[in-house]
Short mmCIF file of C-alpha atoms in Angstrom, two decimals:
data_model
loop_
_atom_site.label_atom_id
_atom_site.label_comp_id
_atom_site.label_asym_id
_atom_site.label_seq_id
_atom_site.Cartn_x
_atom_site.Cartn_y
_atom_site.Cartn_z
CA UNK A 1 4.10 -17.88 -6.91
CA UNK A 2 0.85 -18.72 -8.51
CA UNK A 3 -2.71 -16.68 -8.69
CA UNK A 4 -6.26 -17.80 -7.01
CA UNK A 5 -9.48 -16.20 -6.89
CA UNK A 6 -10.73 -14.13 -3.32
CA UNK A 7 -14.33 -13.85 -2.90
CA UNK A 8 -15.25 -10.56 -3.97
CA UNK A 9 -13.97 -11.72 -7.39
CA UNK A 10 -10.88 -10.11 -7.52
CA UNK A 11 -7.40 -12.43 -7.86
CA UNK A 12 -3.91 -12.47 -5.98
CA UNK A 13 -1.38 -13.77 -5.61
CA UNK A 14 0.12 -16.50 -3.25
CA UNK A 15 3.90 -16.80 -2.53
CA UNK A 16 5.25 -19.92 -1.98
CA UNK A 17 8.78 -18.53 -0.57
CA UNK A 18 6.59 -16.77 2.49
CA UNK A 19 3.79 -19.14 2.41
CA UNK A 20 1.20 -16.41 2.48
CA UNK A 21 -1.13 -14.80 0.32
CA UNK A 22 -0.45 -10.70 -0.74
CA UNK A 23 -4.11 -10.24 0.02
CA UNK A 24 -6.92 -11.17 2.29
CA UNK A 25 -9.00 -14.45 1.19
CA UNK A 26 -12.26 -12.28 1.08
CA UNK A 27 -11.37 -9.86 -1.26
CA UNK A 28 -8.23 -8.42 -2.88
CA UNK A 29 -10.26 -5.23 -4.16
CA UNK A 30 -12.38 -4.67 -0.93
CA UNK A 31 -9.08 -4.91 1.16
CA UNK A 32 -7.02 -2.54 -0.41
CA UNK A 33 -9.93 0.21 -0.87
CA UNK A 34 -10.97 -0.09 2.52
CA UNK A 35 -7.44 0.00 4.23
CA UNK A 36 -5.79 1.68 2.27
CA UNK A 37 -7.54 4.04 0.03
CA UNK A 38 -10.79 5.16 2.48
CA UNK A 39 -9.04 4.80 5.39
CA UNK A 40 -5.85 6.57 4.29
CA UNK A 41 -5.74 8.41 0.73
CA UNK A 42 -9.33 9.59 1.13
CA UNK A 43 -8.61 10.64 4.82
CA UNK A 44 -5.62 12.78 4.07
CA UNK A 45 -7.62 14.26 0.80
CA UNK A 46 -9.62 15.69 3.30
CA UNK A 47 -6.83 18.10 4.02
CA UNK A 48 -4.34 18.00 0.83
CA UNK A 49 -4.13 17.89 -2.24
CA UNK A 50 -0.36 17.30 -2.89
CA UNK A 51 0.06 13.91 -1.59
CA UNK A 52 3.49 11.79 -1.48
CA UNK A 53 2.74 8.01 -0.83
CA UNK A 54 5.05 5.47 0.23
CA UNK A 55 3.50 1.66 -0.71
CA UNK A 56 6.20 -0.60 1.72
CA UNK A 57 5.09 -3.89 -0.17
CA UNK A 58 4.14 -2.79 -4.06
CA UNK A 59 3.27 -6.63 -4.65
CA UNK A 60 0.76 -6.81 -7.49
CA UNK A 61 0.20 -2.75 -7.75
CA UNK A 62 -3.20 -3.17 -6.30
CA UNK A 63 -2.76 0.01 -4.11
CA UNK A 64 -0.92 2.37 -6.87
CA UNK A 65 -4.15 1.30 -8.92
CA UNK A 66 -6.95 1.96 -6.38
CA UNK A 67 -4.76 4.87 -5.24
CA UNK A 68 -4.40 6.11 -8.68
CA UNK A 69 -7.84 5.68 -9.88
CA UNK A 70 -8.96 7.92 -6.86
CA UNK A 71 -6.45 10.46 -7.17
CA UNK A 72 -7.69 11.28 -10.79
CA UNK A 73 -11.11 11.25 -10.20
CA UNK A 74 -10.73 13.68 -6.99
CA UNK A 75 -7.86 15.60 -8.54
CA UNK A 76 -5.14 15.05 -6.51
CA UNK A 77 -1.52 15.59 -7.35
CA UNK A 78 0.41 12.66 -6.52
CA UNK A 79 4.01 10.99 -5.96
CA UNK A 80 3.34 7.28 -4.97
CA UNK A 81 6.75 5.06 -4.23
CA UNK A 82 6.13 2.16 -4.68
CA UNK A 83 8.91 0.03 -2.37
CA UNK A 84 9.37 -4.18 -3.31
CA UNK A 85 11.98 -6.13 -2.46
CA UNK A 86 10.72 -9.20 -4.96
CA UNK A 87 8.93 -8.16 -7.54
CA UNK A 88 6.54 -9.93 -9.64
CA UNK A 89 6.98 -11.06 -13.49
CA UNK A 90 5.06 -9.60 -16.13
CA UNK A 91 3.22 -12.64 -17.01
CA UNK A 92 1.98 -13.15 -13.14
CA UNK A 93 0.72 -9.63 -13.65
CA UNK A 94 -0.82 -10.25 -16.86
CA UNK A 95 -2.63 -13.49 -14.79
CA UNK A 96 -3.93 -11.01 -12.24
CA UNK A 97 -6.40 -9.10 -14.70
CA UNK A 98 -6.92 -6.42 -12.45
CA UNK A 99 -7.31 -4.07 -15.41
CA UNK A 100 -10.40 -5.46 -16.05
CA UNK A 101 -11.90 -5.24 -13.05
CA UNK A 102 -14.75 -2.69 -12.36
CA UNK A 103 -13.28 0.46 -11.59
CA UNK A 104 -13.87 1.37 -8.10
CA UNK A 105 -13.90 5.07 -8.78
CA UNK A 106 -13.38 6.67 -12.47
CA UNK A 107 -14.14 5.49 -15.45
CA UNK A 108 -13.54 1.77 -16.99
CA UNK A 109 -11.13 3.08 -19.48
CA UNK A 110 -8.80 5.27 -17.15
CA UNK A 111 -8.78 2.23 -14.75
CA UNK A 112 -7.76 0.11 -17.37
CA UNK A 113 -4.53 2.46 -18.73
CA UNK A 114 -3.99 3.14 -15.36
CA UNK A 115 -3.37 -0.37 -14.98
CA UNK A 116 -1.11 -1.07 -18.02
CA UNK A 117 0.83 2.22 -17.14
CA UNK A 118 1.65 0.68 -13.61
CA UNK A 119 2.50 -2.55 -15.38
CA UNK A 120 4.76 -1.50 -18.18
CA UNK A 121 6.57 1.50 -15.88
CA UNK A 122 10.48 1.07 -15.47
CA UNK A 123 11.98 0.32 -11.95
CA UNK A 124 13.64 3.32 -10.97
CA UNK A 125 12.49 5.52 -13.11
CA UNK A 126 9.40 7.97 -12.05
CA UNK A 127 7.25 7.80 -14.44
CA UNK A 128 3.92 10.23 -15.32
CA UNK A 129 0.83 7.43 -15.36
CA UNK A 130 -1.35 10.25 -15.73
CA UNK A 131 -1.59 13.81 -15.37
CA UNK A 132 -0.40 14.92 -12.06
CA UNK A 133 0.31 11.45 -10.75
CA UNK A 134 3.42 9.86 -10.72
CA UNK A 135 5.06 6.55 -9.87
CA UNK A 136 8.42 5.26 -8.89
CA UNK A 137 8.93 1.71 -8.56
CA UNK A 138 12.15 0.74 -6.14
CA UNK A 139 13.27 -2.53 -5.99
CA UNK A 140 14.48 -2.43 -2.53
CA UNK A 141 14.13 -3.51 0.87
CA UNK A 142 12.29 -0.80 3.68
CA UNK A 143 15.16 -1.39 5.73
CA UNK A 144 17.19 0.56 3.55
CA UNK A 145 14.34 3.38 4.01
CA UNK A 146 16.11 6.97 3.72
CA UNK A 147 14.93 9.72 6.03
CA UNK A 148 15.15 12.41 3.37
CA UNK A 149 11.58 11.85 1.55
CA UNK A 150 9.16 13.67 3.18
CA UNK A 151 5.92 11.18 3.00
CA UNK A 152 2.18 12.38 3.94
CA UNK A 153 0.64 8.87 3.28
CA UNK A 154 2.48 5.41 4.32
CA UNK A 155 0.70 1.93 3.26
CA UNK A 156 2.33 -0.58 5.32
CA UNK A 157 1.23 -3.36 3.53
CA UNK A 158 3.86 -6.05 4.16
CA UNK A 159 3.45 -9.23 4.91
CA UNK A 160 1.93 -10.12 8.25
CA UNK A 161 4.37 -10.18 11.29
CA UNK A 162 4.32 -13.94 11.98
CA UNK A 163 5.75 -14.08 8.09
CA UNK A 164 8.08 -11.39 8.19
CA UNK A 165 8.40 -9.84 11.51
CA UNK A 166 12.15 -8.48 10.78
CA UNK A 167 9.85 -5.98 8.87
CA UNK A 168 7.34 -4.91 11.98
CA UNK A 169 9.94 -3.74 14.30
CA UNK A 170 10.16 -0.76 16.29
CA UNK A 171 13.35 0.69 14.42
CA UNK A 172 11.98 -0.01 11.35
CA UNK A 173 8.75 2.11 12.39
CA UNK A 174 10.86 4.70 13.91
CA UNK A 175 12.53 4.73 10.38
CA UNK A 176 9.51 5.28 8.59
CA UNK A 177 8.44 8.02 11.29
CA UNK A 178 11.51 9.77 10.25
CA UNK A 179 10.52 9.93 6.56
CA UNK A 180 7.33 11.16 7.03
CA UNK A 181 5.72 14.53 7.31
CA UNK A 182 4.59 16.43 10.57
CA UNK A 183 0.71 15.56 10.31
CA UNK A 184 1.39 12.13 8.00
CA UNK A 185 -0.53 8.99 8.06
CA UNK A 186 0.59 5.49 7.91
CA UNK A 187 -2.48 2.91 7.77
CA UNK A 188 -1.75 -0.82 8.27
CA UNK A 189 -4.39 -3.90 7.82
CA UNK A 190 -2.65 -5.61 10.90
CA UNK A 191 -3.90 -4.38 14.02
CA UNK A 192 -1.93 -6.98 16.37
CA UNK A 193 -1.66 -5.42 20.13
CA UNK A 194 2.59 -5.42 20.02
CA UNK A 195 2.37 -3.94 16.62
CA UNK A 196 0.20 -0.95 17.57
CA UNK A 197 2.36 -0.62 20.60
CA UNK A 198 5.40 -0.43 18.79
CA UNK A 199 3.71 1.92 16.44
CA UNK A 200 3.18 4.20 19.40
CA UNK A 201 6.45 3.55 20.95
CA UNK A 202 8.09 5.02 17.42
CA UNK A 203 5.60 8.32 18.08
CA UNK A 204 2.56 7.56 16.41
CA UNK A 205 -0.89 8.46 17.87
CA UNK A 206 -2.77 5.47 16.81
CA UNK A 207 -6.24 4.80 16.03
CA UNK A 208 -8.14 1.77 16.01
CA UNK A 209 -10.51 1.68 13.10
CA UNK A 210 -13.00 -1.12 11.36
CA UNK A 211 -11.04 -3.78 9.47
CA UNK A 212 -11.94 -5.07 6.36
CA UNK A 213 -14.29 -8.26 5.20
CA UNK A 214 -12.92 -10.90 7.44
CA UNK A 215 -10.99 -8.54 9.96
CA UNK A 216 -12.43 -6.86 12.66
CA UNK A 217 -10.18 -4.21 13.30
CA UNK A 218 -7.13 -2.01 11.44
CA UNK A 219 -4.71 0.68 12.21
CA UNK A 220 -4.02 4.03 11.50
CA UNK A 221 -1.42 6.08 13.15
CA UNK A 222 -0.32 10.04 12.35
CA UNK A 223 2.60 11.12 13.22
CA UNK A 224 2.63 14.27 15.82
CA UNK A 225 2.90 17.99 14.46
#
């Protein structure tokens, strides 16, 4: 696995086992706070302010961070699970930098301990990053997904279906429907016609929403109730 650089100036990372990339080419940053934060964390803050997150792909932490960073500025109390089934070394993360990016919402200073909080917290272990927001890293697979959390907010931020389609299945989105709220959200960059179909098929009204930089559209689905 080795870093490069994405256009809006923000780095990833590349895997060579999957031979794909954890973000898109035109911006790590811009990706993950348009899919994933506006779309989805800023959406359900609309309504709530005790939000449990499930991140299915915590790859380089980008989401906790973004996710994090909002939360605290908007005062939101927050569990984020963070699931990944290969995570990445400490000197990879150290590559990344993303603590010393501009903070997209907060100050420079909370981004930054934010970001060494996320990178020095235990797997398995919930750990308080911040007031009011915690984080649990799992190093597991969603596949072995139980239905006893109770999520409002789902990233699904794994890789794309022609990489790992055992992971954009209908069982495994009926499993996640079954672990999430009545009323919760699951937002997805991939906005492939089976995929929202299957999303549906597992009970998800489904809406078809702007994509980021370089993708025209993206997904969000709520479960019913």
């Amino acid at each position: 696995r080795r870093t490069f650089l994405t256009e809006d100036g923000s780095r990833s990372v590349y895997s060579e086992r999957f031979g794909a990339s954890y973000h898109s080419t035109h911006g790590a940053l811009q990706e993950t706070q348009h899919v994933f934060v506006q779309a989805g964390l800023a959406h359900v803050a609309q309504h709530k302010t005790r939000i449990r997150i499930l991140d299915v792909g915590f790859g380089t932490g980008l989401n906790f961070l973004c996710s994090a960073a909002f939360a605290k500025t908007h005062h939101l109390d927050t569990d984020y699970v963070g699931v990944e089934a290969y995570p990445l070394g400490g000197a990879l993360l150290e590559e990344l930098s993303v603590g010393k990016l501009p903070a997209p919402s907060g100050t420079q200073s909370d981004w930054a301990a934010l970001d060494l909080a996320s990178r020095n917290a235990l797997w398995e272990c919930q750990i308080e990053v911040a007031p009011g927001i915690r984080l649990t890293k799992q190093c597991s697979r969603i596949e072995d997904l139980g239905a006893t959390s109770a999520f409002d907010l789902v990233y699904y931020d794994a890789f794309a279906p022609i990489t790992q389609p055992e992971l954009w299945t209908p069982e495994i989105f009926s499993r996640v429907y079954h672990a999430m709220r009545p009323g919760g959200v699951l937002v997805t960059y991939c906005a492939r016609g089976q995929v929202r179909r299957d999303l549906e098929a597992a009970g998800f009204r489904i809406e078809r929403l702007a994509g980021p930089p370089g993708k025209r559209e993206m997904l969000r689905g709520t479960k019913s109730g």
